[in-house]
């Protein structure tokens, strides 16, 4: 089974609107971390936001928030007030406590922000 | 406070040549990871090293690929006798501890095999 599943290969959003990028994960480890990275066309991987499996609150970082639904094993990224500079690939990733040396990445979602 | 440094950023090799990719982790980090990103795909784990030790190389192809992290100097990912299928972006990441926390990624090295 896939560890991380991103079902949206591409998304469009109008500038200044909010957008949700989906991510579901699969693990039997009770302790894990969930991450979102942004990869612009220049290619670098930019860390956006982190959610620990034991965190009670959903993580937020500026315009980014993580909608963490543990029972459903989903960790969707919400970007509020989209900007043109948000156009990029977005990757969801997971790291498990018992297998900490591996990050599992999804296949990514390409977000296009329209003016 | 420099981040993870990778070089070269871009490397072109002909089939059969060797490629060497270097990674200097963030200051104070002793855990180094290499990931490969094929076009239009997410990153795939290759190898995890600590100083002078390979801890997990379960993601490394069995032949032609090797990695090291010597006591002094950067970590090196070496690909011998490159083939076109090796064309990819190779990312190095480092962390200061072993837990479920963030990995800090370098900007990647893009290998093109002609």
PDB file of C-alpha atoms in Angstrom:
ATOM      1  CA  UNK A   1       0.000   0.000   0.000  1.00  0.00           C
ATOM      2  CA  UNK A   2       1.110   3.521  -0.706  1.00  0.00           C
ATOM      3  CA  UNK A   3       2.332   5.303   2.362  1.00  0.00           C
ATOM      4  CA  UNK A   4       1.291   8.738   1.091  1.00  0.00           C
ATOM      5  CA  UNK A   5      -1.415   9.382  -1.475  1.00  0.00           C
ATOM      6  CA  UNK A   6      -2.051  12.669  -3.209  1.00  0.00           C
ATOM      7  CA  UNK A   7      -4.981  12.237  -5.558  1.00  0.00           C
ATOM      8  CA  UNK A   8      -4.873  15.640  -7.261  1.00  0.00           C
ATOM      9  CA  UNK A   9      -2.164  15.779  -9.934  1.00  0.00           C
ATOM     10  CA  UNK A  10      -3.095  19.398 -10.714  1.00  0.00           C
ATOM     11  CA  UNK A  11      -5.209  22.153  -9.223  1.00  0.00           C
ATOM     12  CA  UNK A  12      -6.225  25.631 -10.284  1.00  0.00           C
ATOM     13  CA  UNK A  13      -7.206  28.407  -7.900  1.00  0.00           C
ATOM     14  CA  UNK A  14      -8.064  32.032  -8.389  1.00  0.00           C
ATOM     15  CA  UNK A  15      -5.747  34.548  -6.796  1.00  0.00           C
ATOM     16  CA  UNK A  16      -6.862  35.541  -3.273  1.00  0.00           C
ATOM     17  CA  UNK A  17      -9.045  32.460  -2.853  1.00  0.00           C
ATOM     18  CA  UNK A  18      -8.341  29.540  -0.529  1.00  0.00           C
ATOM     19  CA  UNK A  19      -7.371  26.097  -1.797  1.00  0.00           C
ATOM     20  CA  UNK A  20      -7.141  22.659  -0.176  1.00  0.00           C
ATOM     21  CA  UNK A  21      -4.590  20.085  -1.300  1.00  0.00           C
ATOM     22  CA  UNK A  22      -5.458  16.545  -0.294  1.00  0.00           C
ATOM     23  CA  UNK A  23      -3.193  14.028   1.372  1.00  0.00           C
ATOM     24  CA  UNK A  24      -3.939  10.673   2.933  1.00  0.00           C
ATOM     25  CA  UNK A  25      -1.401   8.433   4.626  1.00  0.00           C
ATOM     26  CA  UNK A  26      -1.034   4.872   5.765  1.00  0.00           C
ATOM     27  CA  UNK A  27       0.868   3.776   8.839  1.00  0.00           C
ATOM     28  CA  UNK A  28       0.533   1.447  11.785  1.00  0.00           C
ATOM     29  CA  UNK A  29       3.084   3.388  13.841  1.00  0.00           C
ATOM     30  CA  UNK A  30       1.361   5.449  16.552  1.00  0.00           C
ATOM     31  CA  UNK A  31       4.132   8.059  16.400  1.00  0.00           C
ATOM     32  CA  UNK A  32       4.762   9.867  13.147  1.00  0.00           C
ATOM     33  CA  UNK A  33       5.208  13.273  11.610  1.00  0.00           C
ATOM     34  CA  UNK A  34       3.449  14.751   8.613  1.00  0.00           C
ATOM     35  CA  UNK A  35       4.978  17.435   6.433  1.00  0.00           C
ATOM     36  CA  UNK A  36       4.215  19.577   3.466  1.00  0.00           C
ATOM     37  CA  UNK A  37       6.911  20.831   1.127  1.00  0.00           C
ATOM     38  CA  UNK A  38       6.678  23.285  -1.746  1.00  0.00           C
ATOM     39  CA  UNK A  39       8.795  22.824  -4.852  1.00  0.00           C
ATOM     40  CA  UNK A  40       8.786  25.836  -7.167  1.00  0.00           C
ATOM     41  CA  UNK A  41       9.992  25.594 -10.749  1.00  0.00           C
ATOM     42  CA  UNK A  42      13.517  26.388  -9.569  1.00  0.00           C
ATOM     43  CA  UNK A  43      13.522  22.932  -7.951  1.00  0.00           C
ATOM     44  CA  UNK A  44      14.397  23.428  -4.308  1.00  0.00           C
ATOM     45  CA  UNK A  45      12.314  21.792  -1.581  1.00  0.00           C
ATOM     46  CA  UNK A  46      10.852  24.356   0.798  1.00  0.00           C
ATOM     47  CA  UNK A  47       9.453  23.178   4.126  1.00  0.00           C
ATOM     48  CA  UNK A  48       6.005  24.613   4.817  1.00  0.00           C
ATOM     49  CA  UNK A  49       4.382  22.979   7.800  1.00  0.00           C
ATOM     50  CA  UNK A  50       4.646  20.069  10.222  1.00  0.00           C
ATOM     51  CA  UNK A  51       2.084  18.089  12.201  1.00  0.00           C
ATOM     52  CA  UNK A  52       3.016  15.538  14.854  1.00  0.00           C
ATOM     53  CA  UNK A  53       0.726  12.585  15.351  1.00  0.00           C
ATOM     54  CA  UNK A  54       0.206  13.452  18.988  1.00  0.00           C
ATOM     55  CA  UNK A  55      -0.416  17.153  18.429  1.00  0.00           C
ATOM     56  CA  UNK A  56      -3.866  18.116  19.635  1.00  0.00           C
ATOM     57  CA  UNK A  57      -4.162  21.257  17.558  1.00  0.00           C
ATOM     58  CA  UNK A  58      -3.974  21.572  13.789  1.00  0.00           C
ATOM     59  CA  UNK A  59      -0.708  23.163  12.723  1.00  0.00           C
ATOM     60  CA  UNK A  60      -0.724  26.656  11.231  1.00  0.00           C
ATOM     61  CA  UNK A  61       2.076  28.698   9.681  1.00  0.00           C
ATOM     62  CA  UNK A  62       0.987  32.023   8.286  1.00  0.00           C
ATOM     63  CA  UNK A  63      -1.303  31.366   5.312  1.00  0.00           C
ATOM     64  CA  UNK A  64      -0.737  27.602   5.591  1.00  0.00           C
ATOM     65  CA  UNK A  65      -2.755  25.341   7.820  1.00  0.00           C
ATOM     66  CA  UNK A  66      -2.896  21.596   8.064  1.00  0.00           C
ATOM     67  CA  UNK A  67      -6.308  19.984   8.423  1.00  0.00           C
ATOM     68  CA  UNK A  68      -5.309  16.899  10.407  1.00  0.00           C
ATOM     69  CA  UNK A  69      -7.975  14.224  10.718  1.00  0.00           C
ATOM     70  CA  UNK A  70      -6.253  11.364  12.474  1.00  0.00           C
ATOM     71  CA  UNK A  71      -9.085   8.846  12.337  1.00  0.00           C
ATOM     72  CA  UNK A  72      -9.397   9.354   8.599  1.00  0.00           C
ATOM     73  CA  UNK A  73      -5.615   9.414   8.167  1.00  0.00           C
ATOM     74  CA  UNK A  74      -5.721  12.615   6.235  1.00  0.00           C
ATOM     75  CA  UNK A  75      -3.495  15.689   6.409  1.00  0.00           C
ATOM     76  CA  UNK A  76      -4.785  18.209   3.914  1.00  0.00           C
ATOM     77  CA  UNK A  77      -2.956  21.476   3.323  1.00  0.00           C
ATOM     78  CA  UNK A  78      -5.049  24.624   3.215  1.00  0.00           C
ATOM     79  CA  UNK A  79      -3.578  27.726   1.634  1.00  0.00           C
ATOM     80  CA  UNK A  80      -5.580  30.849   2.345  1.00  0.00           C
ATOM     81  CA  UNK A  81      -5.559  33.989   0.192  1.00  0.00           C
ATOM     82  CA  UNK A  82      -3.604  32.373  -2.675  1.00  0.00           C
ATOM     83  CA  UNK A  83      -0.878  34.412  -4.311  1.00  0.00           C
ATOM     84  CA  UNK A  84       0.703  34.056  -7.747  1.00  0.00           C
ATOM     85  CA  UNK A  85       3.911  32.982  -6.041  1.00  0.00           C
ATOM     86  CA  UNK A  86       2.122  29.957  -4.615  1.00  0.00           C
ATOM     87  CA  UNK A  87       2.159  28.312  -8.050  1.00  0.00           C
ATOM     88  CA  UNK A  88       4.365  25.260  -7.539  1.00  0.00           C
ATOM     89  CA  UNK A  89       4.397  21.526  -6.849  1.00  0.00           C
ATOM     90  CA  UNK A  90       3.329  20.576  -3.350  1.00  0.00           C
ATOM     91  CA  UNK A  91       4.423  17.352  -1.713  1.00  0.00           C
ATOM     92  CA  UNK A  92       2.975  15.696   1.349  1.00  0.00           C
ATOM     93  CA  UNK A  93       5.404  13.533   3.328  1.00  0.00           C
ATOM     94  CA  UNK A  94       5.468  11.330   6.392  1.00  0.00           C
ATOM     95  CA  UNK A  95       8.154  10.133   8.760  1.00  0.00           C
ATOM     96  CA  UNK A  96       7.519   7.254  11.195  1.00  0.00           C
ATOM     97  CA  UNK A  97       9.152   6.869  14.578  1.00  0.00           C
ATOM     98  CA  UNK A  98      10.102   3.225  14.098  1.00  0.00           C
ATOM     99  CA  UNK A  99      11.497   3.881  10.619  1.00  0.00           C
ATOM    100  CA  UNK A 100      12.692   7.432  11.161  1.00  0.00           C
ATOM    101  CA  UNK A 101      15.374   7.394   8.487  1.00  0.00           C
ATOM    102  CA  UNK A 102      12.847   7.365   5.672  1.00  0.00           C
ATOM    103  CA  UNK A 103      10.638  10.163   4.521  1.00  0.00           C
ATOM    104  CA  UNK A 104       7.786   8.907   2.383  1.00  0.00           C
ATOM    105  CA  UNK A 105       6.649  11.391  -0.235  1.00  0.00           C
ATOM    106  CA  UNK A 106       3.462  11.562  -2.230  1.00  0.00           C
ATOM    107  CA  UNK A 107       3.505  12.080  -5.974  1.00  0.00           C
ATOM    108  CA  UNK A 108       2.686  15.755  -5.587  1.00  0.00           C
ATOM    109  CA  UNK A 109       0.036  18.242  -6.641  1.00  0.00           C
ATOM    110  CA  UNK A 110       0.804  20.979  -9.136  1.00  0.00           C
ATOM    111  CA  UNK A 111      -0.955  24.154  -8.073  1.00  0.00           C
ATOM    112  CA  UNK A 112      -1.576  26.940 -10.544  1.00  0.00           C
ATOM    113  CA  UNK A 113      -2.787  30.285  -9.201  1.00  0.00           C
ATOM    114  CA  UNK A 114      -4.649  32.326 -11.786  1.00  0.00           C
ATOM    115  CA  UNK A 115      -4.612  36.138 -11.725  1.00  0.00           C
TER     116      UNK A 115
ATOM    117  CA  UNK B   1      24.051  29.792   9.420  1.00  0.00           C
ATOM    118  CA  UNK B   2      24.390  27.988   6.129  1.00  0.00           C
ATOM    119  CA  UNK B   3      21.834  25.405   5.144  1.00  0.00           C
ATOM    120  CA  UNK B   4      22.477  22.111   3.418  1.00  0.00           C
ATOM    121  CA  UNK B   5      24.897  22.736   0.571  1.00  0.00           C
ATOM    122  CA  UNK B   6      24.938  20.580  -2.517  1.00  0.00           C
ATOM    123  CA  UNK B   7      27.205  20.741  -5.499  1.00  0.00           C
ATOM    124  CA  UNK B   8      27.208  20.721  -8.362  1.00  0.00           C
ATOM    125  CA  UNK B   9      23.716  22.097  -8.938  1.00  0.00           C
ATOM    126  CA  UNK B  10      23.755  20.761 -12.471  1.00  0.00           C
ATOM    127  CA  UNK B  11      25.874  17.958 -13.893  1.00  0.00           C
ATOM    128  CA  UNK B  12      25.932  16.575 -17.417  1.00  0.00           C
ATOM    129  CA  UNK B  13      27.525  13.210 -18.105  1.00  0.00           C
ATOM    130  CA  UNK B  14      27.720  10.889 -21.064  1.00  0.00           C
ATOM    131  CA  UNK B  15      26.686   7.274 -20.717  1.00  0.00           C
ATOM    132  CA  UNK B  16      29.395   5.249 -19.037  1.00  0.00           C
ATOM    133  CA  UNK B  17      30.979   8.144 -17.167  1.00  0.00           C
ATOM    134  CA  UNK B  18      30.989   8.624 -13.407  1.00  0.00           C
ATOM    135  CA  UNK B  19      28.956  11.193 -11.482  1.00  0.00           C
ATOM    136  CA  UNK B  20      29.926  12.481  -8.046  1.00  0.00           C
ATOM    137  CA  UNK B  21      27.483  14.555  -6.055  1.00  0.00           C
ATOM    138  CA  UNK B  22      28.515  16.301  -2.851  1.00  0.00           C
ATOM    139  CA  UNK B  23      26.547  17.333   0.176  1.00  0.00           C
ATOM    140  CA  UNK B  24      27.597  19.321   3.217  1.00  0.00           C
ATOM    141  CA  UNK B  25      24.971  19.054   5.960  1.00  0.00           C
ATOM    142  CA  UNK B  26      23.851  21.917   8.119  1.00  0.00           C
ATOM    143  CA  UNK B  27      26.312  22.838  10.826  1.00  0.00           C
ATOM    144  CA  UNK B  28      25.919  20.516  13.774  1.00  0.00           C
ATOM    145  CA  UNK B  29      23.994  17.887  11.837  1.00  0.00           C
ATOM    146  CA  UNK B  30      25.426  14.395  11.748  1.00  0.00           C
ATOM    147  CA  UNK B  31      22.610  12.605   9.915  1.00  0.00           C
ATOM    148  CA  UNK B  32      22.603  12.753   6.118  1.00  0.00           C
ATOM    149  CA  UNK B  33      20.013  11.392   3.716  1.00  0.00           C
ATOM    150  CA  UNK B  34      20.000  11.110  -0.056  1.00  0.00           C
ATOM    151  CA  UNK B  35      16.792  11.140  -2.074  1.00  0.00           C
ATOM    152  CA  UNK B  36      16.192  10.836  -5.794  1.00  0.00           C
ATOM    153  CA  UNK B  37      13.449  12.586  -7.717  1.00  0.00           C
ATOM    154  CA  UNK B  38      12.646  11.307 -11.171  1.00  0.00           C
ATOM    155  CA  UNK B  39      10.792  13.695 -13.513  1.00  0.00           C
ATOM    156  CA  UNK B  40       7.163  14.258 -12.518  1.00  0.00           C
ATOM    157  CA  UNK B  41       7.532  12.157  -9.359  1.00  0.00           C
ATOM    158  CA  UNK B  42       7.997  12.620  -5.628  1.00  0.00           C
ATOM    159  CA  UNK B  43      11.247  12.028  -3.796  1.00  0.00           C
ATOM    160  CA  UNK B  44      12.332   8.453  -3.117  1.00  0.00           C
ATOM    161  CA  UNK B  45      14.639   7.508  -0.257  1.00  0.00           C
ATOM    162  CA  UNK B  46      18.042   6.154  -1.240  1.00  0.00           C
ATOM    163  CA  UNK B  47      20.378   6.043   1.736  1.00  0.00           C
ATOM    164  CA  UNK B  48      20.861   7.283   5.286  1.00  0.00           C
ATOM    165  CA  UNK B  49      24.332   7.871   6.690  1.00  0.00           C
ATOM    166  CA  UNK B  50      25.977   9.072   9.842  1.00  0.00           C
ATOM    167  CA  UNK B  51      29.628  10.001  10.054  1.00  0.00           C
ATOM    168  CA  UNK B  52      31.659   7.115   8.602  1.00  0.00           C
ATOM    169  CA  UNK B  53      28.673   4.758   8.710  1.00  0.00           C
ATOM    170  CA  UNK B  54      25.971   3.706   6.296  1.00  0.00           C
ATOM    171  CA  UNK B  55      22.906   3.118   8.436  1.00  0.00           C
ATOM    172  CA  UNK B  56      20.286   2.250   5.827  1.00  0.00           C
ATOM    173  CA  UNK B  57      20.911   1.818   2.127  1.00  0.00           C
ATOM    174  CA  UNK B  58      17.717  -0.038   1.342  1.00  0.00           C
ATOM    175  CA  UNK B  59      16.760   2.493  -1.342  1.00  0.00           C
ATOM    176  CA  UNK B  60      20.032   2.334  -3.239  1.00  0.00           C
ATOM    177  CA  UNK B  61      20.235   0.412  -6.502  1.00  0.00           C
ATOM    178  CA  UNK B  62      22.359  -2.685  -5.954  1.00  0.00           C
ATOM    179  CA  UNK B  63      24.921  -1.807  -8.602  1.00  0.00           C
ATOM    180  CA  UNK B  64      26.814   1.304  -9.663  1.00  0.00           C
ATOM    181  CA  UNK B  65      25.591   3.473  -6.759  1.00  0.00           C
ATOM    182  CA  UNK B  66      27.543   4.111  -3.574  1.00  0.00           C
ATOM    183  CA  UNK B  67      27.525   6.691  -0.823  1.00  0.00           C
ATOM    184  CA  UNK B  68      29.885   7.773   1.899  1.00  0.00           C
ATOM    185  CA  UNK B  69      30.051  10.302   4.688  1.00  0.00           C
ATOM    186  CA  UNK B  70      33.673  10.501   5.832  1.00  0.00           C
ATOM    187  CA  UNK B  71      34.845  11.801   9.152  1.00  0.00           C
ATOM    188  CA  UNK B  72      36.051  14.954   7.428  1.00  0.00           C
ATOM    189  CA  UNK B  73      34.406  16.515   4.411  1.00  0.00           C
ATOM    190  CA  UNK B  74      31.085  16.246   2.650  1.00  0.00           C
ATOM    191  CA  UNK B  75      28.913  13.254   1.981  1.00  0.00           C
ATOM    192  CA  UNK B  76      29.346  11.918  -1.541  1.00  0.00           C
ATOM    193  CA  UNK B  77      26.901  10.052  -3.720  1.00  0.00           C
ATOM    194  CA  UNK B  78      28.768   8.276  -6.493  1.00  0.00           C
ATOM    195  CA  UNK B  79      27.189   6.820  -9.604  1.00  0.00           C
ATOM    196  CA  UNK B  80      29.456   4.755 -11.798  1.00  0.00           C
ATOM    197  CA  UNK B  81      28.875   4.026 -15.487  1.00  0.00           C
ATOM    198  CA  UNK B  82      25.839   6.269 -15.655  1.00  0.00           C
ATOM    199  CA  UNK B  83      22.897   5.403 -17.869  1.00  0.00           C
ATOM    200  CA  UNK B  84      20.100   7.606 -19.191  1.00  0.00           C
ATOM    201  CA  UNK B  85      17.741   6.334 -16.493  1.00  0.00           C
ATOM    202  CA  UNK B  86      19.983   7.893 -13.850  1.00  0.00           C
ATOM    203  CA  UNK B  87      18.922  11.351 -15.050  1.00  0.00           C
ATOM    204  CA  UNK B  88      17.148  12.842 -12.059  1.00  0.00           C
ATOM    205  CA  UNK B  89      17.381  15.383  -9.290  1.00  0.00           C
ATOM    206  CA  UNK B  90      19.326  14.114  -6.298  1.00  0.00           C
ATOM    207  CA  UNK B  91      18.504  15.773  -3.010  1.00  0.00           C
ATOM    208  CA  UNK B  92      20.518  15.648   0.151  1.00  0.00           C
ATOM    209  CA  UNK B  93      18.922  16.315   3.515  1.00  0.00           C
ATOM    210  CA  UNK B  94      20.258  16.510   7.037  1.00  0.00           C
ATOM    211  CA  UNK B  95      18.940  16.436  10.544  1.00  0.00           C
ATOM    212  CA  UNK B  96      20.440  16.943  13.950  1.00  0.00           C
ATOM    213  CA  UNK B  97      18.573  14.204  15.694  1.00  0.00           C
ATOM    214  CA  UNK B  98      16.848  10.958  15.128  1.00  0.00           C
ATOM    215  CA  UNK B  99      13.130  11.557  15.528  1.00  0.00           C
ATOM    216  CA  UNK B 100      10.070  12.368  13.526  1.00  0.00           C
ATOM    217  CA  UNK B 101      11.071  15.983  12.970  1.00  0.00           C
ATOM    218  CA  UNK B 102      11.883  17.964   9.901  1.00  0.00           C
ATOM    219  CA  UNK B 103      14.593  17.172   7.419  1.00  0.00           C
ATOM    220  CA  UNK B 104      16.425  20.135   5.958  1.00  0.00           C
ATOM    221  CA  UNK B 105      16.908  19.757   2.237  1.00  0.00           C
ATOM    222  CA  UNK B 106      19.582  21.094  -0.035  1.00  0.00           C
ATOM    223  CA  UNK B 107      18.690  22.626  -3.382  1.00  0.00           C
ATOM    224  CA  UNK B 108      19.381  19.409  -5.224  1.00  0.00           C
ATOM    225  CA  UNK B 109      21.808  18.295  -7.902  1.00  0.00           C
ATOM    226  CA  UNK B 110      20.331  17.740 -11.315  1.00  0.00           C
ATOM    227  CA  UNK B 111      22.059  15.021 -13.266  1.00  0.00           C
ATOM    228  CA  UNK B 112      21.519  14.763 -16.991  1.00  0.00           C
ATOM    229  CA  UNK B 113      22.913  11.743 -18.804  1.00  0.00           C
ATOM    230  CA  UNK B 114      23.332  12.176 -22.543  1.00  0.00           C
TER     231      UNK B 114
END
